[in-house]
mmCIF file of C-alpha atoms in Angstrom:
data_model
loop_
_atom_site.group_PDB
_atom_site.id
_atom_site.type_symbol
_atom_site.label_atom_id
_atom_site.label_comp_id
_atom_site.label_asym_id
_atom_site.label_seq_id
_atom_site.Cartn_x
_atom_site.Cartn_y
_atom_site.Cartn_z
ATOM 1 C CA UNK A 1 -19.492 46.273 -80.926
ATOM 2 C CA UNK A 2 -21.962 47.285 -78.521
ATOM 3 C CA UNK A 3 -21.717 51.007 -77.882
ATOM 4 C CA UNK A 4 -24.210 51.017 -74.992
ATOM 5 C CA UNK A 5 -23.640 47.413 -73.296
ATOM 6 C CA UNK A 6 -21.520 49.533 -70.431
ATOM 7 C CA UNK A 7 -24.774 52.013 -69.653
ATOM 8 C CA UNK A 8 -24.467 55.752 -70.207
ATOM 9 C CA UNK A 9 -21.347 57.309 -69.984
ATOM 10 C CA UNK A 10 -19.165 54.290 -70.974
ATOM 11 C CA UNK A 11 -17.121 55.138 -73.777
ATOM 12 C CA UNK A 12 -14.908 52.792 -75.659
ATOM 13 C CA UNK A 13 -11.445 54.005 -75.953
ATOM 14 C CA UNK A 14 -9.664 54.579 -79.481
ATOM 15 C CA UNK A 15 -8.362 52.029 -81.204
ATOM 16 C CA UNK A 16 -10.363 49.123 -79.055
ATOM 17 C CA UNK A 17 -12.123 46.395 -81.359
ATOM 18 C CA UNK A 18 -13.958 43.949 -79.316
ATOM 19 C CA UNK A 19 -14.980 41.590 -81.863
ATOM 20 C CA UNK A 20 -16.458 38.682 -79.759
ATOM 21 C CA UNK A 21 -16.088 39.673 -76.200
ATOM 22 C CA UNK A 22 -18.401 39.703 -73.650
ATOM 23 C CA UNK A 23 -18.594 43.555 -73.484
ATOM 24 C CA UNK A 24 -20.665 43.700 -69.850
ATOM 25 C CA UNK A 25 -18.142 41.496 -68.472
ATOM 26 C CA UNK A 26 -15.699 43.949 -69.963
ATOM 27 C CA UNK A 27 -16.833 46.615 -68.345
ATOM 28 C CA UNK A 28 -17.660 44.801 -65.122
ATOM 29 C CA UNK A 29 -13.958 43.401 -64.551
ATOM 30 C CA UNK A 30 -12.446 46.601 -65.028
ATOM 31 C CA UNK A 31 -14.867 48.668 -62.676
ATOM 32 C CA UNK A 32 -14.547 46.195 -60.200
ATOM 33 C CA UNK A 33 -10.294 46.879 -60.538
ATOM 34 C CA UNK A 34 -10.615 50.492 -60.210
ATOM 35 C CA UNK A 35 -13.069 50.131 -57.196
ATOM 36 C CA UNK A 36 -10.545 48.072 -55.547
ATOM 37 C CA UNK A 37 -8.330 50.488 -55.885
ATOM 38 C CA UNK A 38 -10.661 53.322 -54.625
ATOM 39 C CA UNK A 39 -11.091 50.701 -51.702
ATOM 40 C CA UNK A 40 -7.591 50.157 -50.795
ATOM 41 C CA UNK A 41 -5.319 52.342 -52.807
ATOM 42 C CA UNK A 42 -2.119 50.108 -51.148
ATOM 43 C CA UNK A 43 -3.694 47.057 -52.907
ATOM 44 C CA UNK A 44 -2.101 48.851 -56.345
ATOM 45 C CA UNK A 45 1.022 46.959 -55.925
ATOM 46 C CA UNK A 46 -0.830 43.610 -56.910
ATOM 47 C CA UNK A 47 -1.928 45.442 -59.686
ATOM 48 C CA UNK A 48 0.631 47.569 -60.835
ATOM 49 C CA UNK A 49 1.616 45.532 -64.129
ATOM 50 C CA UNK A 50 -1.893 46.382 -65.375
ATOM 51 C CA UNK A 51 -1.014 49.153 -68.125
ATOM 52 C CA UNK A 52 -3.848 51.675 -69.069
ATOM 53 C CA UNK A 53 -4.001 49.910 -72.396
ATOM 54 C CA UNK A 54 -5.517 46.959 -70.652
ATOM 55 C CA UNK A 55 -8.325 48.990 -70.121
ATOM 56 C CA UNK A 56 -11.189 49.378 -72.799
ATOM 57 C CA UNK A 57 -13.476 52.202 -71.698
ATOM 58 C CA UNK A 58 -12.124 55.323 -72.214
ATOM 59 C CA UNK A 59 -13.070 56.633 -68.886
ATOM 60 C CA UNK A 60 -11.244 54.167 -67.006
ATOM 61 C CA UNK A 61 -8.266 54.249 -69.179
ATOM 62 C CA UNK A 62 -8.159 57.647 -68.122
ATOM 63 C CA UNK A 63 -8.434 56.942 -64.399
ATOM 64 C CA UNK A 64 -5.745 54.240 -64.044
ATOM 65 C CA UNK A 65 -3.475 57.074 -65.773
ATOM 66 C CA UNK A 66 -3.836 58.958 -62.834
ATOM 67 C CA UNK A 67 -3.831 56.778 -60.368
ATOM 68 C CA UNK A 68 -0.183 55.081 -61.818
ATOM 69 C CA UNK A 69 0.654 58.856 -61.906
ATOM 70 C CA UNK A 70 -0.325 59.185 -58.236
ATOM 71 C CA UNK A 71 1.281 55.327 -57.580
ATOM 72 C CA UNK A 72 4.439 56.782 -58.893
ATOM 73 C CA UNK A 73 4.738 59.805 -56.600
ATOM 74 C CA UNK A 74 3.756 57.520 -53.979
ATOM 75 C CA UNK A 75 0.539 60.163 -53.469
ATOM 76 C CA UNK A 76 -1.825 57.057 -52.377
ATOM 77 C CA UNK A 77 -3.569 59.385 -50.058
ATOM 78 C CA UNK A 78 -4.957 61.340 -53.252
ATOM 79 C CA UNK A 79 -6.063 57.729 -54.747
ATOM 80 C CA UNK A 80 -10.435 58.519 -53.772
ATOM 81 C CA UNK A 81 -12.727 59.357 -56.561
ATOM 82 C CA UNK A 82 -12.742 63.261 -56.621
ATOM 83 C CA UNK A 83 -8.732 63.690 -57.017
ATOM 84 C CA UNK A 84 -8.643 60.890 -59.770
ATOM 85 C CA UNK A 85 -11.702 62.044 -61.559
ATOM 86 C CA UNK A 86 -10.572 65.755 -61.350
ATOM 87 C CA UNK A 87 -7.152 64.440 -62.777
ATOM 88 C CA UNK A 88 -8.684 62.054 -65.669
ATOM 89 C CA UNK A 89 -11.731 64.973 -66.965
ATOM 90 C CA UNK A 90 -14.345 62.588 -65.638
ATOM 91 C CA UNK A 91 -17.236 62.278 -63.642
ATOM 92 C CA UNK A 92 -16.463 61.506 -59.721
ATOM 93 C CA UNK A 93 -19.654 59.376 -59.634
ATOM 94 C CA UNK A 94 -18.474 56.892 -62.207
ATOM 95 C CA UNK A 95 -15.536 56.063 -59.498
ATOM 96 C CA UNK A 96 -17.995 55.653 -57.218
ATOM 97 C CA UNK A 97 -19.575 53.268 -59.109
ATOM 98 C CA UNK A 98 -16.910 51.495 -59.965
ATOM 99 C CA UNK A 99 -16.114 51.086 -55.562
ATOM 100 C CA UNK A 100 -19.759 49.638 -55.344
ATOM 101 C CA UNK A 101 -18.883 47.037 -58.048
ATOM 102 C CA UNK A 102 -16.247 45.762 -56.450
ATOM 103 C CA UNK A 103 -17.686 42.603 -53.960
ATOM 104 C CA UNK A 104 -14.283 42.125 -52.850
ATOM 105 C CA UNK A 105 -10.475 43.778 -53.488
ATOM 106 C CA UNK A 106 -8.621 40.359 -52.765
ATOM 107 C CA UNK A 107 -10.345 39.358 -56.475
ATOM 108 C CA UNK A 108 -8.729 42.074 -58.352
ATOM 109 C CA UNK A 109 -5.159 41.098 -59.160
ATOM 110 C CA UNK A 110 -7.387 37.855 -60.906
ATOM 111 C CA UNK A 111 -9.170 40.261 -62.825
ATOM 112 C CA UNK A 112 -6.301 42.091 -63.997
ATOM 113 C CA UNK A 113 -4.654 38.918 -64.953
ATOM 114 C CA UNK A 114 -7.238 38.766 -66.885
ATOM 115 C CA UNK A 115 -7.369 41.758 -69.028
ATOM 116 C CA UNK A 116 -4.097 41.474 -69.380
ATOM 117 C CA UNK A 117 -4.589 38.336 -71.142
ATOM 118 C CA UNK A 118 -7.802 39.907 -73.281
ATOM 119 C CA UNK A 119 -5.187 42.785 -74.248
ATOM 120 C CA UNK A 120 -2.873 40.284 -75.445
ATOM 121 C CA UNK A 121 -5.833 38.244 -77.402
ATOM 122 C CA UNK A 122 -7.326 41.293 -79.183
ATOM 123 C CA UNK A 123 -3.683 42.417 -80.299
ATOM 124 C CA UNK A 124 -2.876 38.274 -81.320
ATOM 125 C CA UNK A 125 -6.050 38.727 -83.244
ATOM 126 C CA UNK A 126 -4.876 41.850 -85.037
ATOM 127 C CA UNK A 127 -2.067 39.952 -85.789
ATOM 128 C CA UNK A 128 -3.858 37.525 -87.441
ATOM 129 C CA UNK A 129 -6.019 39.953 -89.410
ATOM 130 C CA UNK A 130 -3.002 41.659 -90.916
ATOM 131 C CA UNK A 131 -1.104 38.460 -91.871
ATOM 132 C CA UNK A 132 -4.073 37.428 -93.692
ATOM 133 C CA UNK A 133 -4.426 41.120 -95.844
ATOM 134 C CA UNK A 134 -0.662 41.548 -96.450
ATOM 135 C CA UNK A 135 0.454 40.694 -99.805
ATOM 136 C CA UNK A 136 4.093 41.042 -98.584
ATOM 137 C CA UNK A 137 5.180 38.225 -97.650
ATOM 138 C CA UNK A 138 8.020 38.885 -95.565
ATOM 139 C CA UNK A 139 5.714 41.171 -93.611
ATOM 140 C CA UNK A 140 2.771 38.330 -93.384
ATOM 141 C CA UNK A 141 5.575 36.497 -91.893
ATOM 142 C CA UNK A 142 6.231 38.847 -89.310
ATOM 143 C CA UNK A 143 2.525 39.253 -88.168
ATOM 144 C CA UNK A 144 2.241 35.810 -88.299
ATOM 145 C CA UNK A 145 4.687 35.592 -85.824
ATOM 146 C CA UNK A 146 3.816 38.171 -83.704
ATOM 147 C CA UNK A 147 0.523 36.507 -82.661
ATOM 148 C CA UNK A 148 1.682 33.234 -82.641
ATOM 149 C CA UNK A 149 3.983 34.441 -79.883
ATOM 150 C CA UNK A 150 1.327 36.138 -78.525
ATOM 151 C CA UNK A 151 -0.606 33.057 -78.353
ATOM 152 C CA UNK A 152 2.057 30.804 -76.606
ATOM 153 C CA UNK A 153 2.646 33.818 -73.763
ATOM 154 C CA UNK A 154 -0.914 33.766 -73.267
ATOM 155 C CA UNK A 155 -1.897 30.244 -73.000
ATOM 156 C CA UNK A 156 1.407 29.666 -70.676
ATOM 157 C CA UNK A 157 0.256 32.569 -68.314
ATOM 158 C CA UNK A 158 -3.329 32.012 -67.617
ATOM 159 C CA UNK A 159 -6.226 29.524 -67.673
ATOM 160 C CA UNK A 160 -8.507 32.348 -68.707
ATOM 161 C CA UNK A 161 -6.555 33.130 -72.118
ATOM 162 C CA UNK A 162 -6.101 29.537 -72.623
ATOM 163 C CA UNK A 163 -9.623 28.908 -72.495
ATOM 164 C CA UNK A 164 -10.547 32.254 -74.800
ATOM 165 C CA UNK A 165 -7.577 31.142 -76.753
ATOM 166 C CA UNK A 166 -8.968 27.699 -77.647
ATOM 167 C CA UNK A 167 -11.951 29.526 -79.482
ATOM 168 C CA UNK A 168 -10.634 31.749 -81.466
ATOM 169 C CA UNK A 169 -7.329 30.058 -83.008
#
């Protein structure tokens, strides 16, 4: 994996193996998700099924904690860069990045579809991996399983994880 394809201050978060992704487009999708946001903080109900585990860099993981923590209080007015920075321990200009990276809001509900669907891919692919170490084969069954199922929700959801799905299984 790439450590520096995001620029400085990108940091992957724990437990994320991107085998074969497209790191900058990665990190450009989910900038462009939290600058919507930033841009129109009432646009978070198009995006509220994104979970923070969607997100890859640790940074942003960190910010869409907050701001789901501020969704939930129904705080929108403290969704801007300096409250949700202060409350994830990062830099406010990072944010601000992330606002000039977004062209448009009305493209980020697409974009979250979308890492949704590269969540679900990277955790079918750890699946995968498992089944094929386990010597239990009960438990090679159930990871088996697990990302087949993956597999089916994902192709049935969205033409992007259909089309990433057709290359890797």
């Amino acid at each position: 994996m790439a450590g520096d394809a995001g620029g400085a201050g990108i940091a992957w978060a724990k437990g994320v193996h991107v085998p074969d992704e497209d790191t900058l487009w990665i990190v450009a999708r989910e900038a462009q998700v939290l600058g919507a946001v930033m841009l129109r903080p009432e646009g978070y109900a198009d995006l509220s099924r994104l979970d923070p585990l969607d997100f890859c860099v640790a940074q942003y993981r960190e910010a869409w904690r907050v701001i789901r923590a501020f969704a939930g209080a129904a705080e929108f007015h403290k969704v801007n860069p300096l409250s949700v920075a202060q409350g994830a321990g990062i830099a406010s200009g990072l944010l601000i990045q992330c606002i000039g990276a977004c062209a448009s809001p009305i493209s980020a509900p697409d974009y979250a579809r979308e890492m949704i669907s590269a969540r679900a891919i990277r955790e079918a692919m750890a699946d995968a991996r498992r089944a094929q170490r386990e010597t239990n084969p009960a438990i090679m069954a159930q990871a088996r399983q697990r990302a087949a199922r993956t597999v089916a929700e994902v192709r049935s959801r969205d033409e992007y994880g259909a089309k990433a799905l057709s290359t890797r299984f």
